[in-house]
Amino acid sequence: MHDLCYAELAFDGYQPTSLLEIPGGKEVGVEFHTLSKTYNMAGWRVGFVVGNSQVIQGLRTLKTNLDYGIFAALQRAAETALSLPDHYLEEVQQRYSTRRDFLIREFAALGWSVTKPQATMYLWVPCPPDTTSTDFALSVLQETGVVVTPGNAFGPGGEGYIRVSLIADCDRLGEAMTRIRQAGFRYAPAATAIV
Ligand SMILES: *Cc1c(COP(=O)(O)O)cnc(C)c1O
């Protein structure tokens, strides 16, 4: 099962790989897509699944026993969203990559080196040495009121990082970074920075 929720939220010409374009992919699995991110429809519960027909038939049987189709008006809205011209996607990609680049520059000014994500609406920012994800996220929250997500919330591989969301505009992200700067957060401890 391939979770391809960022199929369209990719930047700089990068195209995330679909399971269906891999030879044999359709024979072994299915791919899930969501409208939550690309079309700002988080919470509307609209998505779709494509791929192996047997698996989809099984999911269909399961779903008809678990729940119903969503409210028709939301399905119509989803139809409209999926029919939007390509320039809609380009605008969304532009918006998120502008915020991504802005925030990476802001973090760089405080000593952080943050990897540019090729897709997603998040940045993964390393925690300063000798802090854990939870401690760092908590102290940012307590000292600045800015909410970031501790990376370990997504599994052990996320330890040592915080996840920063790009859903606010650059003004608001700038305000968050001003508070983080004013609270004295830096990537390297001052002593190391001088050496
Ligand atoms: C947002 C997201 C989803 C799906 O979101 P829904 O709102 O439940 O459709 C799936 N995987 C990842 C990694 C996501 O970020």
mmCIF file of C-alpha atoms and ligand atoms in Angstrom:
data_model
loop_
_atom_site.group_PDB
_atom_site.id
_atom_site.type_symbol
_atom_site.label_atom_id
_atom_site.label_comp_id
_atom_site.label_asym_id
_atom_site.label_seq_id
_atom_site.Cartn_x
_atom_site.Cartn_y
_atom_site.Cartn_z
ATOM 1 C CA MET A 1 0.000 0.000 0.000
ATOM 2 C CA HIS A 2 1.564 3.212 -1.152
ATOM 3 C CA ASP A 3 0.656 6.443 0.638
ATOM 4 C CA LEU A 4 1.138 9.041 -2.108
ATOM 5 C CA CYS A 5 -0.461 12.004 -0.354
ATOM 6 C CA TYR A 6 2.141 14.430 -1.751
ATOM 7 C CA ALA A 7 1.836 13.372 -5.396
ATOM 8 C CA GLU A 8 1.171 16.955 -6.483
ATOM 9 C CA LEU A 9 2.834 18.851 -3.659
ATOM 10 C CA ALA A 10 6.300 18.510 -5.153
ATOM 11 C CA PHE A 11 8.768 21.235 -6.069
ATOM 12 C CA ASP A 12 11.433 22.278 -8.540
ATOM 13 C CA GLY A 13 10.124 19.893 -11.198
ATOM 14 C CA TYR A 14 10.422 16.816 -8.995
ATOM 15 C CA GLN A 15 7.740 14.173 -9.641
ATOM 16 C CA PRO A 16 7.135 11.651 -6.856
ATOM 17 C CA THR A 17 7.150 8.069 -8.117
ATOM 18 C CA SER A 18 3.803 6.309 -8.346
ATOM 19 C CA LEU A 19 3.526 2.613 -7.546
ATOM 20 C CA LEU A 20 1.530 2.284 -10.768
ATOM 21 C CA GLU A 21 4.426 3.380 -12.957
ATOM 22 C CA ILE A 22 6.691 0.661 -11.560
ATOM 23 C CA PRO A 23 6.487 -2.523 -13.645
ATOM 24 C CA GLY A 24 4.407 -5.040 -11.712
ATOM 25 C CA GLY A 25 3.193 -2.391 -9.255
ATOM 26 C CA LYS A 26 -0.459 -2.850 -10.086
ATOM 27 C CA GLU A 27 -0.104 -6.598 -9.638
ATOM 28 C CA VAL A 28 0.960 -6.300 -6.032
ATOM 29 C CA GLY A 29 -0.585 -3.233 -4.517
ATOM 30 C CA VAL A 30 -2.679 -0.115 -4.353
ATOM 31 C CA GLU A 31 -1.972 3.573 -3.958
ATOM 32 C CA PHE A 32 -3.830 6.022 -1.730
ATOM 33 C CA HIS A 33 -4.332 9.663 -2.611
ATOM 34 C CA THR A 34 -5.937 12.440 -0.599
ATOM 35 C CA LEU A 35 -7.424 15.829 -1.423
ATOM 36 C CA SER A 36 -6.603 17.092 2.056
ATOM 37 C CA LYS A 37 -3.291 18.709 1.203
ATOM 38 C CA THR A 38 -3.292 19.627 -2.468
ATOM 39 C CA TYR A 39 -6.813 21.068 -2.346
ATOM 40 C CA ASN A 40 -6.832 22.378 1.240
ATOM 41 C CA MET A 41 -9.582 19.933 2.162
ATOM 42 C CA ALA A 42 -8.125 18.526 5.399
ATOM 43 C CA GLY A 43 -10.904 17.076 7.545
ATOM 44 C CA TRP A 44 -13.302 16.648 4.616
ATOM 45 C CA ARG A 45 -12.287 12.979 4.381
ATOM 46 C CA VAL A 46 -12.012 12.829 0.598
ATOM 47 C CA GLY A 47 -9.430 10.674 -1.094
ATOM 48 C CA PHE A 48 -9.188 7.831 -3.531
ATOM 49 C CA VAL A 49 -7.406 4.551 -4.030
ATOM 50 C CA VAL A 50 -6.105 3.111 -7.303
ATOM 51 C CA GLY A 51 -4.328 -0.093 -8.259
ATOM 52 C CA ASN A 52 -4.873 -3.820 -7.903
ATOM 53 C CA SER A 53 -8.574 -4.584 -8.480
ATOM 54 C CA GLN A 54 -8.677 -7.513 -6.048
ATOM 55 C CA VAL A 55 -7.334 -5.371 -3.236
ATOM 56 C CA ILE A 56 -9.776 -2.593 -4.100
ATOM 57 C CA GLN A 57 -12.635 -5.106 -4.145
ATOM 58 C CA GLY A 58 -11.589 -6.261 -0.681
ATOM 59 C CA LEU A 59 -11.457 -2.679 0.557
ATOM 60 C CA ARG A 60 -14.887 -2.074 -0.921
ATOM 61 C CA THR A 61 -16.344 -5.036 0.959
ATOM 62 C CA LEU A 62 -14.724 -3.866 4.170
ATOM 63 C CA LYS A 63 -15.823 -0.241 3.747
ATOM 64 C CA THR A 64 -19.463 -1.085 3.006
ATOM 65 C CA ASN A 65 -19.547 -2.843 6.346
ATOM 66 C CA LEU A 66 -17.831 -0.022 8.201
ATOM 67 C CA ASP A 67 -19.225 3.271 6.945
ATOM 68 C CA TYR A 68 -21.022 5.160 4.184
ATOM 69 C CA GLY A 69 -20.009 7.416 1.338
ATOM 70 C CA ILE A 70 -19.347 10.971 2.403
ATOM 71 C CA PHE A 71 -21.889 13.814 2.152
ATOM 72 C CA ALA A 72 -22.702 14.357 -1.537
ATOM 73 C CA ALA A 73 -21.924 18.084 -1.485
ATOM 74 C CA LEU A 74 -18.358 17.295 -0.437
ATOM 75 C CA GLN A 75 -18.074 14.789 -3.272
ATOM 76 C CA ARG A 76 -19.233 17.458 -5.724
ATOM 77 C CA ALA A 77 -16.692 19.873 -4.309
ATOM 78 C CA ALA A 78 -14.024 17.199 -4.747
ATOM 79 C CA GLU A 79 -15.067 16.702 -8.377
ATOM 80 C CA THR A 80 -14.692 20.428 -8.952
ATOM 81 C CA ALA A 81 -11.286 20.428 -7.238
ATOM 82 C CA LEU A 82 -10.011 17.568 -9.402
ATOM 83 C CA SER A 83 -11.212 19.365 -12.533
ATOM 84 C CA LEU A 84 -9.245 22.534 -11.800
ATOM 85 C CA PRO A 85 -6.769 23.485 -14.507
ATOM 86 C CA ASP A 86 -3.083 22.655 -14.064
ATOM 87 C CA HIS A 87 -2.155 26.212 -13.177
ATOM 88 C CA TYR A 88 -3.986 25.708 -9.879
ATOM 89 C CA LEU A 89 -1.415 23.040 -8.977
ATOM 90 C CA GLU A 90 1.432 25.284 -10.097
ATOM 91 C CA GLU A 91 0.161 28.067 -7.827
ATOM 92 C CA VAL A 92 -0.057 25.709 -4.865
ATOM 93 C CA GLN A 93 3.434 24.365 -5.520
ATOM 94 C CA GLN A 94 4.751 27.906 -5.871
ATOM 95 C CA ARG A 95 3.128 28.974 -2.613
ATOM 96 C CA TYR A 96 4.631 26.119 -0.617
ATOM 97 C CA SER A 97 8.062 26.283 -2.200
ATOM 98 C CA THR A 98 8.221 30.041 -1.500
ATOM 99 C CA ARG A 99 7.434 29.362 2.161
ATOM 100 C CA ARG A 100 9.911 26.473 2.232
ATOM 101 C CA ASP A 101 12.734 28.642 0.874
ATOM 102 C CA PHE A 102 11.825 31.549 3.161
ATOM 103 C CA LEU A 103 11.891 29.371 6.254
ATOM 104 C CA ILE A 104 15.131 27.628 5.267
ATOM 105 C CA ARG A 105 16.777 31.078 4.961
ATOM 106 C CA GLU A 106 15.387 32.137 8.340
ATOM 107 C CA PHE A 107 16.723 28.975 9.994
ATOM 108 C CA ALA A 108 20.071 29.378 8.223
ATOM 109 C CA ALA A 109 20.437 32.834 9.800
ATOM 110 C CA LEU A 110 20.284 31.096 13.187
ATOM 111 C CA GLY A 111 22.910 28.516 12.313
ATOM 112 C CA TRP A 112 20.627 25.784 11.030
ATOM 113 C CA SER A 113 21.274 23.762 7.946
ATOM 114 C CA VAL A 114 17.906 22.399 6.825
ATOM 115 C CA THR A 115 17.551 19.999 3.900
ATOM 116 C CA LYS A 116 15.252 21.267 1.158
ATOM 117 C CA PRO A 117 12.358 18.830 0.854
ATOM 118 C CA GLN A 118 11.447 17.881 -2.730
ATOM 119 C CA ALA A 119 7.813 17.418 -1.713
ATOM 120 C CA THR A 120 5.485 17.857 1.320
ATOM 121 C CA MET A 121 4.246 20.898 3.193
ATOM 122 C CA TYR A 122 6.721 20.451 6.051
ATOM 123 C CA LEU A 123 10.329 21.065 6.946
ATOM 124 C CA TRP A 124 12.294 18.614 9.046
ATOM 125 C CA VAL A 125 14.604 20.678 11.213
ATOM 126 C CA PRO A 126 17.397 19.033 13.234
ATOM 127 C CA CYS A 127 17.289 19.644 16.979
ATOM 128 C CA PRO A 128 20.346 21.333 18.494
ATOM 129 C CA PRO A 129 22.930 18.837 19.799
ATOM 130 C CA ASP A 130 22.146 17.317 23.201
ATOM 131 C CA THR A 131 18.388 17.881 22.978
ATOM 132 C CA THR A 132 15.677 15.386 22.162
ATOM 133 C CA SER A 133 12.771 16.046 19.814
ATOM 134 C CA THR A 134 10.324 16.242 22.695
ATOM 135 C CA ASP A 135 12.476 18.564 24.841
ATOM 136 C CA PHE A 136 13.203 20.895 21.965
ATOM 137 C CA ALA A 137 9.586 21.086 20.758
ATOM 138 C CA LEU A 138 8.448 21.697 24.321
ATOM 139 C CA SER A 139 10.923 24.486 25.005
ATOM 140 C CA VAL A 140 10.075 26.213 21.701
ATOM 141 C CA LEU A 141 6.409 26.057 22.680
ATOM 142 C CA GLN A 142 6.977 27.267 26.235
ATOM 143 C CA GLU A 143 9.349 30.081 25.349
ATOM 144 C CA THR A 144 7.769 31.356 22.138
ATOM 145 C CA GLY A 145 4.219 30.004 21.899
ATOM 146 C CA VAL A 146 5.128 28.517 18.515
ATOM 147 C CA VAL A 147 3.936 24.940 18.004
ATOM 148 C CA VAL A 148 6.257 22.537 16.207
ATOM 149 C CA THR A 149 5.830 18.763 16.147
ATOM 150 C CA PRO A 150 8.478 16.530 17.737
ATOM 151 C CA GLY A 151 9.777 14.228 15.006
ATOM 152 C CA ASN A 152 9.566 11.149 17.213
ATOM 153 C CA ALA A 153 5.768 11.446 17.038
ATOM 154 C CA PHE A 154 6.161 9.843 13.589
ATOM 155 C CA GLY A 155 8.325 6.952 14.759
ATOM 156 C CA PRO A 156 11.854 6.407 16.084
ATOM 157 C CA GLY A 157 13.391 7.642 12.788
ATOM 158 C CA GLY A 158 12.043 11.126 13.564
ATOM 159 C CA GLU A 159 14.042 11.467 16.806
ATOM 160 C CA GLY A 160 16.481 14.363 16.640
ATOM 161 C CA TYR A 161 14.177 16.460 14.453
ATOM 162 C CA ILE A 162 11.175 18.712 14.733
ATOM 163 C CA ARG A 163 8.621 18.984 11.944
ATOM 164 C CA VAL A 164 7.655 22.511 10.982
ATOM 165 C CA SER A 165 4.480 23.093 9.011
ATOM 166 C CA LEU A 166 4.349 25.439 6.012
ATOM 167 C CA ILE A 167 0.599 26.056 6.140
ATOM 168 C CA ALA A 168 0.905 29.659 7.374
ATOM 169 C CA ASP A 169 1.931 32.500 5.049
ATOM 170 C CA CYS A 170 5.413 34.050 5.093
ATOM 171 C CA ASP A 171 4.314 36.932 7.371
ATOM 172 C CA ARG A 172 3.169 34.515 10.010
ATOM 173 C CA LEU A 173 6.175 32.225 9.555
ATOM 174 C CA GLY A 174 8.385 35.300 9.888
ATOM 175 C CA GLU A 175 6.659 36.212 13.144
ATOM 176 C CA ALA A 176 7.288 32.693 14.459
ATOM 177 C CA MET A 177 10.972 32.942 13.471
ATOM 178 C CA THR A 178 11.291 36.369 15.104
ATOM 179 C CA ARG A 179 10.054 34.894 18.356
ATOM 180 C CA ILE A 180 12.394 31.904 18.023
ATOM 181 C CA ARG A 181 15.336 34.258 17.393
ATOM 182 C CA GLN A 182 14.393 36.565 20.261
ATOM 183 C CA ALA A 183 14.125 33.595 22.627
ATOM 184 C CA GLY A 184 17.786 32.869 21.802
ATOM 185 C CA PHE A 185 17.385 29.578 19.948
ATOM 186 C CA ARG A 186 20.412 28.764 17.770
ATOM 187 C CA TYR A 187 21.587 25.591 16.136
ATOM 188 C CA ALA A 188 25.104 25.530 17.579
ATOM 189 C CA PRO A 189 25.907 26.396 21.193
ATOM 190 C CA ALA A 190 27.592 29.840 21.298
ATOM 191 C CA ALA A 191 30.961 28.456 22.522
ATOM 192 C CA THR A 192 31.227 26.090 19.581
ATOM 193 C CA ALA A 193 30.156 28.768 17.144
ATOM 194 C CA ILE A 194 33.084 31.049 18.158
ATOM 195 C CA VAL A 195 35.636 28.234 17.764
HETATM 196 C C1 LIG B 1 -2.184 14.103 5.281
HETATM 197 C C2 LIG B 1 -1.593 12.777 5.131
HETATM 198 C C3 LIG B 1 -2.368 11.641 4.790
HETATM 199 C C4 LIG B 1 -3.861 11.597 4.538
HETATM 200 O O1 LIG B 1 -4.622 12.559 5.114
HETATM 201 P P1 LIG B 1 -6.213 12.472 5.154
HETATM 202 O O2 LIG B 1 -6.611 13.841 5.571
HETATM 203 O O3 LIG B 1 -6.541 11.420 6.173
HETATM 204 O O4 LIG B 1 -6.693 12.102 3.796
HETATM 205 C C5 LIG B 1 -1.702 10.442 4.636
HETATM 206 N N1 LIG B 1 -0.372 10.348 4.827
HETATM 207 C C6 LIG B 1 0.391 11.397 5.161
HETATM 208 C C7 LIG B 1 1.863 11.201 5.320
HETATM 209 C C8 LIG B 1 -0.182 12.653 5.320
HETATM 210 O O5 LIG B 1 0.599 13.692 5.659
#
